[in-house]
Short mmCIF file of C-alpha atoms in Angstrom, two decimals:
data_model
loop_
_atom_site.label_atom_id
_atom_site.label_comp_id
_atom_site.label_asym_id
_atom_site.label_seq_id
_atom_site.Cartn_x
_atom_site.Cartn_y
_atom_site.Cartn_z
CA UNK A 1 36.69 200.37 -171.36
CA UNK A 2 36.06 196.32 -171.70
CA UNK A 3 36.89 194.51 -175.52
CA UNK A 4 32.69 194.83 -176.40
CA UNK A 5 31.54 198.28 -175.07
CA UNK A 6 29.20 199.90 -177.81
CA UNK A 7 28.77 196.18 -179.17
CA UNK A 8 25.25 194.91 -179.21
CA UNK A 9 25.14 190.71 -178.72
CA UNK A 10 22.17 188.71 -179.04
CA UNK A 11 22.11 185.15 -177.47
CA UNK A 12 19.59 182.68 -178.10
CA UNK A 13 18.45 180.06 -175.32
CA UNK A 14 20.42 182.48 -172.87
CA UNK A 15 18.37 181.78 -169.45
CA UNK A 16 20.28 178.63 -168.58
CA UNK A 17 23.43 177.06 -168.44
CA UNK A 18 25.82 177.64 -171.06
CA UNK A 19 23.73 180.02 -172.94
CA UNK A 20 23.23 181.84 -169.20
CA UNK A 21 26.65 182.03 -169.06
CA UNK A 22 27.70 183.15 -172.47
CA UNK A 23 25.43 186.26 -171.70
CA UNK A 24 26.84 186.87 -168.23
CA UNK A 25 30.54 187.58 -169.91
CA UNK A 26 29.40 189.04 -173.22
CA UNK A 27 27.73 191.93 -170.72
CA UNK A 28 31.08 191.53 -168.63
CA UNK A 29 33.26 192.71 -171.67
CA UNK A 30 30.64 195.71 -172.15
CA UNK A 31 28.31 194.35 -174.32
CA UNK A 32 24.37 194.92 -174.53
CA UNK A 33 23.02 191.79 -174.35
CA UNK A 34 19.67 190.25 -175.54
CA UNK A 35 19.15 187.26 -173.21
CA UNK A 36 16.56 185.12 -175.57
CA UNK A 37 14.35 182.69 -173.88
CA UNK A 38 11.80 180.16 -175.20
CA UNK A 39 9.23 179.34 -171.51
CA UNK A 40 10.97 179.97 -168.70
CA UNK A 41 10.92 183.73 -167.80
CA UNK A 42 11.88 183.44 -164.47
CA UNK A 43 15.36 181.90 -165.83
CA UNK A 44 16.30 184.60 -168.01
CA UNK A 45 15.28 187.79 -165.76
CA UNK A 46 17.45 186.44 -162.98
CA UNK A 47 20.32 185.86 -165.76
CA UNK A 48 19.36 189.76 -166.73
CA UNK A 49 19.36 190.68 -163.15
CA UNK A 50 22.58 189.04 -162.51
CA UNK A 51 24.12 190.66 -165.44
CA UNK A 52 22.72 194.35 -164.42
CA UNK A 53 23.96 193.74 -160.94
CA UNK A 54 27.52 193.40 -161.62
CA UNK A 55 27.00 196.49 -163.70
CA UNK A 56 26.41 195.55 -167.43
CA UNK A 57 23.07 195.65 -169.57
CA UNK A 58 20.88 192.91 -170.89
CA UNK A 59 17.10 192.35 -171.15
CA UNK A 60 15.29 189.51 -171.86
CA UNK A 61 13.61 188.41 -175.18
CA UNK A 62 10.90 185.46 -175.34
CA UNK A 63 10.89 183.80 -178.59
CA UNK A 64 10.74 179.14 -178.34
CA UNK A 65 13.03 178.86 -181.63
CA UNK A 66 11.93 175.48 -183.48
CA UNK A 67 8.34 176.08 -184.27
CA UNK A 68 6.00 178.30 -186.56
CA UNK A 69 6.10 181.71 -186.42
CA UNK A 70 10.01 181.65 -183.63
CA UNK A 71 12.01 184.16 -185.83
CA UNK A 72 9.18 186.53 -186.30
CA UNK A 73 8.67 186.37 -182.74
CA UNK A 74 12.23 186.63 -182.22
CA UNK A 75 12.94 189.82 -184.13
CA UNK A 76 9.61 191.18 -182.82
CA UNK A 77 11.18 191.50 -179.19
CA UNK A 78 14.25 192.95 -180.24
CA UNK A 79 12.75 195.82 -182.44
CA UNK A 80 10.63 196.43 -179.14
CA UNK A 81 13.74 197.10 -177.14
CA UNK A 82 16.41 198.05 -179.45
CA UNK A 83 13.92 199.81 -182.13
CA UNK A 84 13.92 198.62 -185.82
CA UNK A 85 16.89 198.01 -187.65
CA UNK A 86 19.28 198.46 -184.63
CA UNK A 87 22.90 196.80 -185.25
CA UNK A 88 23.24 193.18 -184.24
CA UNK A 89 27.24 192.94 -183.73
CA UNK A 90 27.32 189.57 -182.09
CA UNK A 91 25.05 186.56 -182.92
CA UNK A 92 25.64 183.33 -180.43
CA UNK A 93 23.52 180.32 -181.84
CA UNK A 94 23.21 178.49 -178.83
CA UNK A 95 19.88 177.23 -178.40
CA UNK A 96 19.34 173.70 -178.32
CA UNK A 97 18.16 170.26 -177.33
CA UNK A 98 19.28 166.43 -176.48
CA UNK A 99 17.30 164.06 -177.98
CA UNK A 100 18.49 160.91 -176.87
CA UNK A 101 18.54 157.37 -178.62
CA UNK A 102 20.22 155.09 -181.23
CA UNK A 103 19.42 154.83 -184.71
CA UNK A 104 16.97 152.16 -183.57
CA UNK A 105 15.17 154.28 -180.85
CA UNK A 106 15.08 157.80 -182.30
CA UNK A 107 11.27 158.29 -183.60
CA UNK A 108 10.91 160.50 -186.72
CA UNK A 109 9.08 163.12 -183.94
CA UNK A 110 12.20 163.14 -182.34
CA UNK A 111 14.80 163.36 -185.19
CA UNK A 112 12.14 166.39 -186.69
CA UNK A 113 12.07 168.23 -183.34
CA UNK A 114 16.03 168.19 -183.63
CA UNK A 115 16.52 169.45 -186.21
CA UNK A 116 13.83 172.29 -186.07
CA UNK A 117 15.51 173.24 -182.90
CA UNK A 118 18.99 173.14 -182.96
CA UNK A 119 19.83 173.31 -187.07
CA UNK A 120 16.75 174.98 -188.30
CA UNK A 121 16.23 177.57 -186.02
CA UNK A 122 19.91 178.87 -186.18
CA UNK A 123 19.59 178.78 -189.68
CA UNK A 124 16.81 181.13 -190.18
CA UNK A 125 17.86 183.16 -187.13
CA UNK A 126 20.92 183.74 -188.73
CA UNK A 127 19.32 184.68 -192.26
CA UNK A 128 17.28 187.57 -190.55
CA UNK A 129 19.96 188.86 -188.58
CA UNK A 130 22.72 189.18 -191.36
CA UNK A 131 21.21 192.58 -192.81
CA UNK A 132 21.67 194.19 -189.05
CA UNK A 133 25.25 192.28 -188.84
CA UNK A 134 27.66 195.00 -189.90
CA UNK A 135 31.08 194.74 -191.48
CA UNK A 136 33.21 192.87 -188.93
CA UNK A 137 30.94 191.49 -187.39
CA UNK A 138 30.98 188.06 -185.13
CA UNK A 139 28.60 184.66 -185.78
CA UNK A 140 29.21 181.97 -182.90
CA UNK A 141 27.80 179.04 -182.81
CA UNK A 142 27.26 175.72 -180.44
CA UNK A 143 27.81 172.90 -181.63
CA UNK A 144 28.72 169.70 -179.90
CA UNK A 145 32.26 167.28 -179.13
CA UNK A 146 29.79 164.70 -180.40
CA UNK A 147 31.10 166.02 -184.12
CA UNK A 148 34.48 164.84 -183.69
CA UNK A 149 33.99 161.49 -181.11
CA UNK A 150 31.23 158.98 -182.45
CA UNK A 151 27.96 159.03 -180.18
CA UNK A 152 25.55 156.42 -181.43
CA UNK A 153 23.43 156.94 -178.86
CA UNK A 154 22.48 160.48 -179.27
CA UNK A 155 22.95 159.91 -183.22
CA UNK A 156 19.93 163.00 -184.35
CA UNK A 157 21.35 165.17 -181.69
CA UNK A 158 24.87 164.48 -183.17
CA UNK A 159 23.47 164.99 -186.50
CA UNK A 160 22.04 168.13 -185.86
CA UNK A 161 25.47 169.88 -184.69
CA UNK A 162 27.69 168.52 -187.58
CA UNK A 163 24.77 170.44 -189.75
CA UNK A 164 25.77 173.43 -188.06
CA UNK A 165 29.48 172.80 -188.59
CA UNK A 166 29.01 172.76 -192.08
CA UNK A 167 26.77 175.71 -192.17
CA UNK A 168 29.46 177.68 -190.37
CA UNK A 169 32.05 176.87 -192.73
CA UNK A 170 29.86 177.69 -195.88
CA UNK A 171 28.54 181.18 -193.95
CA UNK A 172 31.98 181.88 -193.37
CA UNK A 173 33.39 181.99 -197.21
CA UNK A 174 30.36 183.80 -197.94
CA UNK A 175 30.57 186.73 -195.04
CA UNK A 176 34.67 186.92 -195.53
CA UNK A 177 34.23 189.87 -198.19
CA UNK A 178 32.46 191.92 -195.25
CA UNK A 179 34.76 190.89 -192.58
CA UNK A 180 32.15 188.67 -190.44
CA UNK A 181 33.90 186.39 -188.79
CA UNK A 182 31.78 182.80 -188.60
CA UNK A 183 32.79 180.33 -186.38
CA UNK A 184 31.71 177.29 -183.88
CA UNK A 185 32.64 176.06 -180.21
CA UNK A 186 31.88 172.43 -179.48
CA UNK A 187 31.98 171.90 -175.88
CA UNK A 188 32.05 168.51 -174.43
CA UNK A 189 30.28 167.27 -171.34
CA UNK A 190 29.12 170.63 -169.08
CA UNK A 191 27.72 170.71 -165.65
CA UNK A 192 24.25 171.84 -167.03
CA UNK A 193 20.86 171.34 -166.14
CA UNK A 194 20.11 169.64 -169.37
CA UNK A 195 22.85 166.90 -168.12
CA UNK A 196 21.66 167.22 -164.08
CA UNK A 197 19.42 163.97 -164.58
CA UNK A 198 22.29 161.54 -165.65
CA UNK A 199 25.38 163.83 -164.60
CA UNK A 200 24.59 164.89 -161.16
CA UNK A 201 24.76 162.99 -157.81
CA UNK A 202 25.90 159.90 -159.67
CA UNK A 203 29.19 159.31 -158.63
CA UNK A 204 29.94 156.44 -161.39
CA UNK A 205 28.59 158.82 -164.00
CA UNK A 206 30.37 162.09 -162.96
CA UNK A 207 33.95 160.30 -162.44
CA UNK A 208 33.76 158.81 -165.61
CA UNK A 209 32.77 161.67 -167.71
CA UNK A 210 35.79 163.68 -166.18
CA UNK A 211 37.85 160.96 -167.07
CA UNK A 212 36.89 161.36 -170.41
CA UNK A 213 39.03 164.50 -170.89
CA UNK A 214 42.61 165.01 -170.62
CA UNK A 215 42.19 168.24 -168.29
CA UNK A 216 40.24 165.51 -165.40
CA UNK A 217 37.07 167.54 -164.79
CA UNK A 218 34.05 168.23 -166.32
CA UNK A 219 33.37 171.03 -167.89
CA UNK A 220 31.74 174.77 -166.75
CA UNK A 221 29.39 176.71 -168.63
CA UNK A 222 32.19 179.50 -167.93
CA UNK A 223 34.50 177.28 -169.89
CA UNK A 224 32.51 177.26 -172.99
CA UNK A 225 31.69 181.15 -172.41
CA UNK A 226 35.48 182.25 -172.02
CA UNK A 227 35.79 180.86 -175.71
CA UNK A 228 32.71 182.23 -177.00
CA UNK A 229 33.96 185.85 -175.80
CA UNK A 230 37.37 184.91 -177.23
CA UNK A 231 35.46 184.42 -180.67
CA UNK A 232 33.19 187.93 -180.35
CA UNK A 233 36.19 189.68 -179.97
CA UNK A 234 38.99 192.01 -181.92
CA UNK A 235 41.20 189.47 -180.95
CA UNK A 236 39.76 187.03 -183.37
CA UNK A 237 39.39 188.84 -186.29
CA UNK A 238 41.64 186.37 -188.01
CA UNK A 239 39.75 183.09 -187.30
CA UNK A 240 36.98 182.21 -189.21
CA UNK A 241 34.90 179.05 -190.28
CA UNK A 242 36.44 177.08 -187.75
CA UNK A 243 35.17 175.25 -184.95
CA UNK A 244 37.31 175.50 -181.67
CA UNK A 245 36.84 172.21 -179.44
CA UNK A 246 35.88 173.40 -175.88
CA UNK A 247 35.65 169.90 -174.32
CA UNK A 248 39.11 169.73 -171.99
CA UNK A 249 40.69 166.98 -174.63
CA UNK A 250 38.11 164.38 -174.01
CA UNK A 251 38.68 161.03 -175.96
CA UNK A 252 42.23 162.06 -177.56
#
């Protein structure tokens, strides 16, 4: 029997990259796993098919978080497949978005799409799930080593994940009574898609972003997801409103 069997995870932005993998060992520790999407479908069956094909159980939820009407939608989905009211034991905040540019070059439709996206949306994603949270259960969210080294030129995107930071630490005083554990993993640079157009095949740019951390490599999305499952676990029932950095050292 794995750490999560019975346990029921739900994972938002979970067709990709780190969110793809978070999923993928969530369902390997025996978890049911709701693999949220926002548009692209194909993405998050093959994550579910992946997941069912090594044995474990996901399905796929469409909900884009960050506009009118994303937590309804959201919820919607998961009463459809779960039924009404069904436990939530795991939440994993992870969707989210770059938006790129100094203080200078960020346009108020950019710094407002941030936010709604990657502090807004786990915000009120959160609120609706606490009632089907039960006692001892796990909140993990992704934030960003842009909290902790200075990146001017991402400064909204930055903004958005020390937001989260502090909304973990507040969550986390409030859930201790019932024994929710609330806590964040800030990964640093990750082989992703969302950092293929700068990241990969350029030599310069690779080299010096794994130079950047004290391990030498860039990072995995199975490197952020070992933590994550770390975090959701019975292991960790003694760490909470903390944020564990997941980026191999960089800048130390």
């Amino acid at each position: 029997m794995t750490a999560l069997h019975g346990k029921t995870a739900l994972v938002t932005g979970a067709g990709r990259g780190i969110g793809r993998a978070i999923a993928e060992r969530l369902a390997a520790e025996g978890a049911l796993v709701a693999v949220n999407y926002a548009r692209d479908e194909a993405a998050a069956k093959d994550t579910v098919a992946a997941i069912e094909a090594r044995g474990g159980r996901a399905f796929a939820v469409r909900a884009e978080l960050g506009v009118p009407g994303d937590v309804d939608e959201l919820f919607a989905g998961l009463d459809r497949e779960l039924g009404p009211q069904a436990p939530i034991d795991i939440l994993v905040n992870n969707t989210g978005i770059t938006v790129r540019g100094t203080i200078e070059e960020t346009t108020p439709e950019d710094y407002d799409r941030a936010f709604a996206v990657n502090t807004r949306a786990a915000f009120f994603v959160t609120r609706r799930a606490l009632p089907r949270i039960p006692d001892g259960g796990r909140i993990v969210t992704v934030t960003s080593g842009v909290t902790r080294i200075a990146f001017p030129e991402a400064i909204a995107y930055a903004m958005t994940k020390g937001a989260l930071e502090t909304f973990t630490l507040a969550l986390a005083k409030h859930l201790g009574p019932r024994g929710i554990t609330v806590n964040n993993v800030a990964p640093g640079i990750v082989d992703t898609d969302m950092n293929a157009e700068w990241l990969r095949g350029d030599e310069a740019a690779w080299a010096a972003s794994a130079g950047r951390a004290a391990l030498g490599r860039v990072g995995t999305p199975r490197d952020v997801a070992g933590v994550v499952a770390f975090l959701a676990s019975g292991d960790a029932g003694w760490v909470t409103g903390t944020t564990v950095d997941a980026t191999g050292g960089s800048d130390l």
